[in-house]
Amino acid sequence: LINQVWKAAHAENRTSIGFKSSSYDTYGGYIDTNRVWGSDNQFRSRILTSYKDGHTRHGGIDYEFSLTPMFTYIIDESTNTSLTFRYHFDDYHFAEARGIWFHDVDKVLPFGVIPNDVPMSNNADPEVGRQSELHDFELNFKHSFNMFGTLWHGRIVGRLRDHAHQFRIYLTVNHA
């Protein structure tokens, strides 16, 4: 299956649920549900949510949650005229285990850049790493029409994306 992702709600009632698990205690799943209602099925909604939790190959944190509701109103089926609202929320957190790649097997630190008394551990700190939160809004108006003997499709899209992303890393140094 290639690119099964829908960009809008469709004209069918459908629900799919999936689960997955992989190495490093990683597991997750998704629920995707699409509903149609109205006398001519002119109202359509879809909600997609997914979740992933687990670890990286070095024992770090790998977490993601997303939620995407969509609503479509079919104004005129014959001219493919519709108005769609879509919102997407994504919360992503990735943190590797601290210190693990800063030294070789003999615990020699590279280039003398990092002090020798940096504690080397295999524990992931949830406050360190890559954190990302995304809010994405989209309003979409579509209309099809005949001109010069050809069917033309027009679309006007308005988008607002609010994306907060931070990457934090620190090393604790023991000056004892």
PDB file of C-alpha atoms in Angstrom:
ATOM      1  CA  LEU A   1       0.000   0.000   0.000  1.00  0.00           C
ATOM      2  CA  ILE A   2       1.423   3.371  -0.962  1.00  0.00           C
ATOM      3  CA  ASN A   3       0.362   6.629   0.696  1.00  0.00           C
ATOM      4  CA  GLN A   4      -2.875   5.567   2.357  1.00  0.00           C
ATOM      5  CA  VAL A   5      -3.106   8.912   4.194  1.00  0.00           C
ATOM      6  CA  TRP A   6      -6.238  10.896   3.394  1.00  0.00           C
ATOM      7  CA  LYS A   7      -6.047  14.676   3.447  1.00  0.00           C
ATOM      8  CA  ALA A   8      -9.786  15.092   4.184  1.00  0.00           C
ATOM      9  CA  ALA A   9     -12.844  13.191   5.334  1.00  0.00           C
ATOM     10  CA  HIS A  10     -14.383  10.995   2.629  1.00  0.00           C
ATOM     11  CA  ALA A  11     -17.858   9.774   1.678  1.00  0.00           C
ATOM     12  CA  GLU A  12     -17.792   6.481   3.568  1.00  0.00           C
ATOM     13  CA  ASN A  13     -18.152   5.250   7.126  1.00  0.00           C
ATOM     14  CA  ARG A  14     -14.916   3.526   7.957  1.00  0.00           C
ATOM     15  CA  THR A  15     -12.791   2.785  11.035  1.00  0.00           C
ATOM     16  CA  SER A  16      -9.387   1.185  11.182  1.00  0.00           C
ATOM     17  CA  ILE A  17      -7.272   0.332  14.209  1.00  0.00           C
ATOM     18  CA  GLY A  18      -3.656  -0.732  14.182  1.00  0.00           C
ATOM     19  CA  PHE A  19      -1.016  -1.779  16.700  1.00  0.00           C
ATOM     20  CA  LYS A  20       2.706  -2.191  16.367  1.00  0.00           C
ATOM     21  CA  SER A  21       5.645  -3.176  18.473  1.00  0.00           C
ATOM     22  CA  SER A  22       9.321  -3.162  17.678  1.00  0.00           C
ATOM     23  CA  SER A  23      12.699  -3.513  19.267  1.00  0.00           C
ATOM     24  CA  TYR A  24      13.810  -1.506  22.305  1.00  0.00           C
ATOM     25  CA  ASP A  25      10.426  -1.878  24.053  1.00  0.00           C
ATOM     26  CA  THR A  26       8.743   0.374  21.503  1.00  0.00           C
ATOM     27  CA  TYR A  27       5.016  -0.006  20.966  1.00  0.00           C
ATOM     28  CA  GLY A  28       2.189   2.069  19.575  1.00  0.00           C
ATOM     29  CA  GLY A  29      -1.007   2.189  17.665  1.00  0.00           C
ATOM     30  CA  TYR A  30      -3.499   4.290  15.797  1.00  0.00           C
ATOM     31  CA  ILE A  31      -7.240   4.767  15.398  1.00  0.00           C
ATOM     32  CA  ASP A  32      -8.613   6.291  12.200  1.00  0.00           C
ATOM     33  CA  THR A  33     -12.354   6.812  11.955  1.00  0.00           C
ATOM     34  CA  ASN A  34     -14.387   8.478   9.203  1.00  0.00           C
ATOM     35  CA  ARG A  35     -18.118   9.254   9.479  1.00  0.00           C
ATOM     36  CA  VAL A  36     -20.695  10.620   7.022  1.00  0.00           C
ATOM     37  CA  TRP A  37     -24.106  12.083   7.878  1.00  0.00           C
ATOM     38  CA  GLY A  38     -26.809  14.369   6.503  1.00  0.00           C
ATOM     39  CA  SER A  39     -29.609  13.779   4.006  1.00  0.00           C
ATOM     40  CA  ASP A  40     -27.170  13.751   1.066  1.00  0.00           C
ATOM     41  CA  ASN A  41     -24.070  12.718   3.053  1.00  0.00           C
ATOM     42  CA  GLN A  42     -22.906  16.321   2.829  1.00  0.00           C
ATOM     43  CA  PHE A  43     -21.302  16.325   6.310  1.00  0.00           C
ATOM     44  CA  ARG A  44     -18.138  14.302   6.738  1.00  0.00           C
ATOM     45  CA  SER A  45     -15.768  13.959   9.651  1.00  0.00           C
ATOM     46  CA  ARG A  46     -12.567  12.090  10.272  1.00  0.00           C
ATOM     47  CA  ILE A  47     -10.432  11.733  13.367  1.00  0.00           C
ATOM     48  CA  LEU A  48      -6.979  10.167  13.296  1.00  0.00           C
ATOM     49  CA  THR A  49      -4.958   9.638  16.466  1.00  0.00           C
ATOM     50  CA  SER A  50      -1.689   7.797  16.965  1.00  0.00           C
ATOM     51  CA  TYR A  51       0.624   7.009  19.866  1.00  0.00           C
ATOM     52  CA  LYS A  52       4.161   5.649  20.150  1.00  0.00           C
ATOM     53  CA  ASP A  53       6.232   5.008  23.277  1.00  0.00           C
ATOM     54  CA  GLY A  54       9.495   3.216  23.762  1.00  0.00           C
ATOM     55  CA  HIS A  55      13.242   3.552  23.876  1.00  0.00           C
ATOM     56  CA  THR A  56      16.083   4.244  21.496  1.00  0.00           C
ATOM     57  CA  ARG A  57      18.842   1.746  20.862  1.00  0.00           C
ATOM     58  CA  HIS A  58      20.930   3.391  23.602  1.00  0.00           C
ATOM     59  CA  GLY A  59      18.151   3.366  26.202  1.00  0.00           C
ATOM     60  CA  GLY A  60      16.750   6.842  25.588  1.00  0.00           C
ATOM     61  CA  ILE A  61      13.146   8.018  25.335  1.00  0.00           C
ATOM     62  CA  ASP A  62      11.168   7.845  22.093  1.00  0.00           C
ATOM     63  CA  TYR A  63       7.595   9.167  22.460  1.00  0.00           C
ATOM     64  CA  GLU A  64       5.026  10.635  20.067  1.00  0.00           C
ATOM     65  CA  PHE A  65       1.317  11.463  20.228  1.00  0.00           C
ATOM     66  CA  SER A  66      -0.715  13.006  17.404  1.00  0.00           C
ATOM     67  CA  LEU A  67      -4.348  13.954  16.906  1.00  0.00           C
ATOM     68  CA  THR A  68      -5.934  15.147  13.642  1.00  0.00           C
ATOM     69  CA  PRO A  69      -9.654  15.933  13.406  1.00  0.00           C
ATOM     70  CA  MET A  70     -11.095  16.978  10.003  1.00  0.00           C
ATOM     71  CA  PHE A  71     -14.549  18.219   9.023  1.00  0.00           C
ATOM     72  CA  THR A  72     -15.847  18.629   5.460  1.00  0.00           C
ATOM     73  CA  TYR A  73     -19.086  20.165   4.220  1.00  0.00           C
ATOM     74  CA  ILE A  74     -20.004  19.313   0.613  1.00  0.00           C
ATOM     75  CA  ILE A  75     -21.698  22.436  -0.740  1.00  0.00           C
ATOM     76  CA  ASP A  76     -22.437  21.052  -4.226  1.00  0.00           C
ATOM     77  CA  GLU A  77     -21.501  17.506  -5.226  1.00  0.00           C
ATOM     78  CA  SER A  78     -21.973  18.200  -8.956  1.00  0.00           C
ATOM     79  CA  THR A  79     -19.290  20.912  -8.977  1.00  0.00           C
ATOM     80  CA  ASN A  80     -17.083  19.274  -6.337  1.00  0.00           C
ATOM     81  CA  THR A  81     -17.538  22.367  -4.167  1.00  0.00           C
ATOM     82  CA  SER A  82     -16.561  21.807  -0.550  1.00  0.00           C
ATOM     83  CA  LEU A  83     -15.243  23.485   2.553  1.00  0.00           C
ATOM     84  CA  THR A  84     -12.836  21.548   4.812  1.00  0.00           C
ATOM     85  CA  PHE A  85     -11.343  22.370   8.200  1.00  0.00           C
ATOM     86  CA  ARG A  86      -8.387  20.352   9.463  1.00  0.00           C
ATOM     87  CA  TYR A  87      -6.444  20.628  12.719  1.00  0.00           C
ATOM     88  CA  HIS A  88      -3.301  18.655  13.522  1.00  0.00           C
ATOM     89  CA  PHE A  89      -1.596  18.338  16.917  1.00  0.00           C
ATOM     90  CA  ASP A  90       1.686  16.518  17.365  1.00  0.00           C
ATOM     91  CA  ASP A  91       3.738  16.073  20.555  1.00  0.00           C
ATOM     92  CA  TYR A  92       7.147  14.479  20.013  1.00  0.00           C
ATOM     93  CA  HIS A  93       9.903  13.777  22.556  1.00  0.00           C
ATOM     94  CA  PHE A  94      13.183  12.052  21.830  1.00  0.00           C
ATOM     95  CA  ALA A  95      16.037  11.826  24.356  1.00  0.00           C
ATOM     96  CA  GLU A  96      19.096   9.635  24.054  1.00  0.00           C
ATOM     97  CA  ALA A  97      20.905   8.193  27.033  1.00  0.00           C
ATOM     98  CA  ARG A  98      23.374  10.785  28.284  1.00  0.00           C
ATOM     99  CA  GLY A  99      27.086  10.418  27.869  1.00  0.00           C
ATOM    100  CA  ILE A 100      27.110   7.144  26.014  1.00  0.00           C
ATOM    101  CA  TRP A 101      28.719   8.332  22.772  1.00  0.00           C
ATOM    102  CA  PHE A 102      31.178  10.820  24.275  1.00  0.00           C
ATOM    103  CA  HIS A 103      33.844   8.221  24.975  1.00  0.00           C
ATOM    104  CA  ASP A 104      35.358   5.174  23.378  1.00  0.00           C
ATOM    105  CA  VAL A 105      35.602   1.686  24.886  1.00  0.00           C
ATOM    106  CA  ASP A 106      38.570   2.773  27.042  1.00  0.00           C
ATOM    107  CA  LYS A 107      36.489   5.696  28.372  1.00  0.00           C
ATOM    108  CA  VAL A 108      38.804   8.166  26.606  1.00  0.00           C
ATOM    109  CA  LEU A 109      37.039  11.409  25.797  1.00  0.00           C
ATOM    110  CA  PRO A 110      37.484  12.889  22.299  1.00  0.00           C
ATOM    111  CA  PHE A 111      39.835  15.808  21.690  1.00  0.00           C
ATOM    112  CA  GLY A 112      39.909  16.831  25.361  1.00  0.00           C
ATOM    113  CA  VAL A 113      36.809  18.977  24.729  1.00  0.00           C
ATOM    114  CA  ILE A 114      34.717  17.372  27.453  1.00  0.00           C
ATOM    115  CA  PRO A 115      36.213  17.359  30.979  1.00  0.00           C
ATOM    116  CA  ASN A 116      37.466  13.986  32.175  1.00  0.00           C
ATOM    117  CA  ASP A 117      35.208  14.037  35.228  1.00  0.00           C
ATOM    118  CA  VAL A 118      31.955  14.021  33.256  1.00  0.00           C
ATOM    119  CA  PRO A 119      29.877  11.140  34.610  1.00  0.00           C
ATOM    120  CA  MET A 120      29.120   8.551  31.970  1.00  0.00           C
ATOM    121  CA  SER A 121      25.771   6.860  32.432  1.00  0.00           C
ATOM    122  CA  ASN A 122      23.256   4.880  30.449  1.00  0.00           C
ATOM    123  CA  ASN A 123      20.253   6.770  31.857  1.00  0.00           C
ATOM    124  CA  ALA A 124      18.089   9.029  29.741  1.00  0.00           C
ATOM    125  CA  ASP A 125      17.109  12.328  31.297  1.00  0.00           C
ATOM    126  CA  PRO A 126      13.573  13.287  30.205  1.00  0.00           C
ATOM    127  CA  GLU A 127      14.449  17.004  30.381  1.00  0.00           C
ATOM    128  CA  VAL A 128      17.229  16.621  27.831  1.00  0.00           C
ATOM    129  CA  GLY A 129      16.801  15.950  24.156  1.00  0.00           C
ATOM    130  CA  ARG A 130      14.503  16.964  21.359  1.00  0.00           C
ATOM    131  CA  GLN A 131      10.978  18.103  22.189  1.00  0.00           C
ATOM    132  CA  SER A 132       8.523  19.330  19.626  1.00  0.00           C
ATOM    133  CA  GLU A 133       4.916  20.488  19.804  1.00  0.00           C
ATOM    134  CA  LEU A 134       2.983  21.345  16.653  1.00  0.00           C
ATOM    135  CA  HIS A 135      -0.444  22.947  16.112  1.00  0.00           C
ATOM    136  CA  ASP A 136      -1.476  23.129  12.452  1.00  0.00           C
ATOM    137  CA  PHE A 137      -4.769  24.649  11.208  1.00  0.00           C
ATOM    138  CA  GLU A 138      -6.017  24.482   7.623  1.00  0.00           C
ATOM    139  CA  LEU A 139      -9.143  25.842   5.923  1.00  0.00           C
ATOM    140  CA  ASN A 140      -9.658  24.597   2.371  1.00  0.00           C
ATOM    141  CA  PHE A 141     -12.238  25.671  -0.227  1.00  0.00           C
ATOM    142  CA  LYS A 142     -12.529  23.642  -3.473  1.00  0.00           C
ATOM    143  CA  HIS A 143     -14.607  24.251  -6.583  1.00  0.00           C
ATOM    144  CA  SER A 144     -14.663  22.668 -10.054  1.00  0.00           C
ATOM    145  CA  PHE A 145     -16.052  24.334 -13.194  1.00  0.00           C
ATOM    146  CA  ASN A 146     -16.135  23.966 -16.972  1.00  0.00           C
ATOM    147  CA  MET A 147     -14.230  26.467 -19.059  1.00  0.00           C
ATOM    148  CA  PHE A 148     -13.134  26.186 -22.720  1.00  0.00           C
ATOM    149  CA  GLY A 149     -14.560  22.656 -22.862  1.00  0.00           C
ATOM    150  CA  THR A 150     -12.354  21.447 -20.019  1.00  0.00           C
ATOM    151  CA  LEU A 151     -13.059  20.721 -16.353  1.00  0.00           C
ATOM    152  CA  TRP A 152     -10.980  23.019 -14.132  1.00  0.00           C
ATOM    153  CA  HIS A 153     -10.340  22.532 -10.408  1.00  0.00           C
ATOM    154  CA  GLY A 154      -9.660  25.461  -8.111  1.00  0.00           C
ATOM    155  CA  ARG A 155      -8.605  25.444  -4.493  1.00  0.00           C
ATOM    156  CA  ILE A 156      -7.967  28.166  -1.922  1.00  0.00           C
ATOM    157  CA  VAL A 157      -6.099  27.096   1.208  1.00  0.00           C
ATOM    158  CA  GLY A 158      -5.369  29.036   4.373  1.00  0.00           C
ATOM    159  CA  ARG A 159      -2.875  27.584   6.852  1.00  0.00           C
ATOM    160  CA  LEU A 160      -1.542  28.536  10.245  1.00  0.00           C
ATOM    161  CA  ARG A 161       1.308  26.549  11.750  1.00  0.00           C
ATOM    162  CA  ASP A 162       2.502  27.020  15.318  1.00  0.00           C
ATOM    163  CA  HIS A 163       5.552  24.866  15.936  1.00  0.00           C
ATOM    164  CA  ALA A 164       7.570  24.963  19.149  1.00  0.00           C
ATOM    165  CA  HIS A 165      10.778  22.982  18.968  1.00  0.00           C
ATOM    166  CA  GLN A 166      13.615  22.780  21.435  1.00  0.00           C
ATOM    167  CA  PHE A 167      16.801  20.803  21.656  1.00  0.00           C
ATOM    168  CA  ARG A 168      18.478  20.732  25.031  1.00  0.00           C
ATOM    169  CA  ILE A 169      21.615  18.908  26.112  1.00  0.00           C
ATOM    170  CA  TYR A 170      23.835  19.424  29.116  1.00  0.00           C
ATOM    171  CA  LEU A 171      26.657  17.657  30.872  1.00  0.00           C
ATOM    172  CA  THR A 172      27.060  17.635  34.613  1.00  0.00           C
ATOM    173  CA  VAL A 173      30.652  18.026  35.763  1.00  0.00           C
ATOM    174  CA  ASN A 174      31.935  16.822  39.119  1.00  0.00           C
ATOM    175  CA  HIS A 175      34.563  19.259  40.400  1.00  0.00           C
ATOM    176  CA  ALA A 176      35.306  17.293  43.563  1.00  0.00           C
TER     177      ALA A 176
END
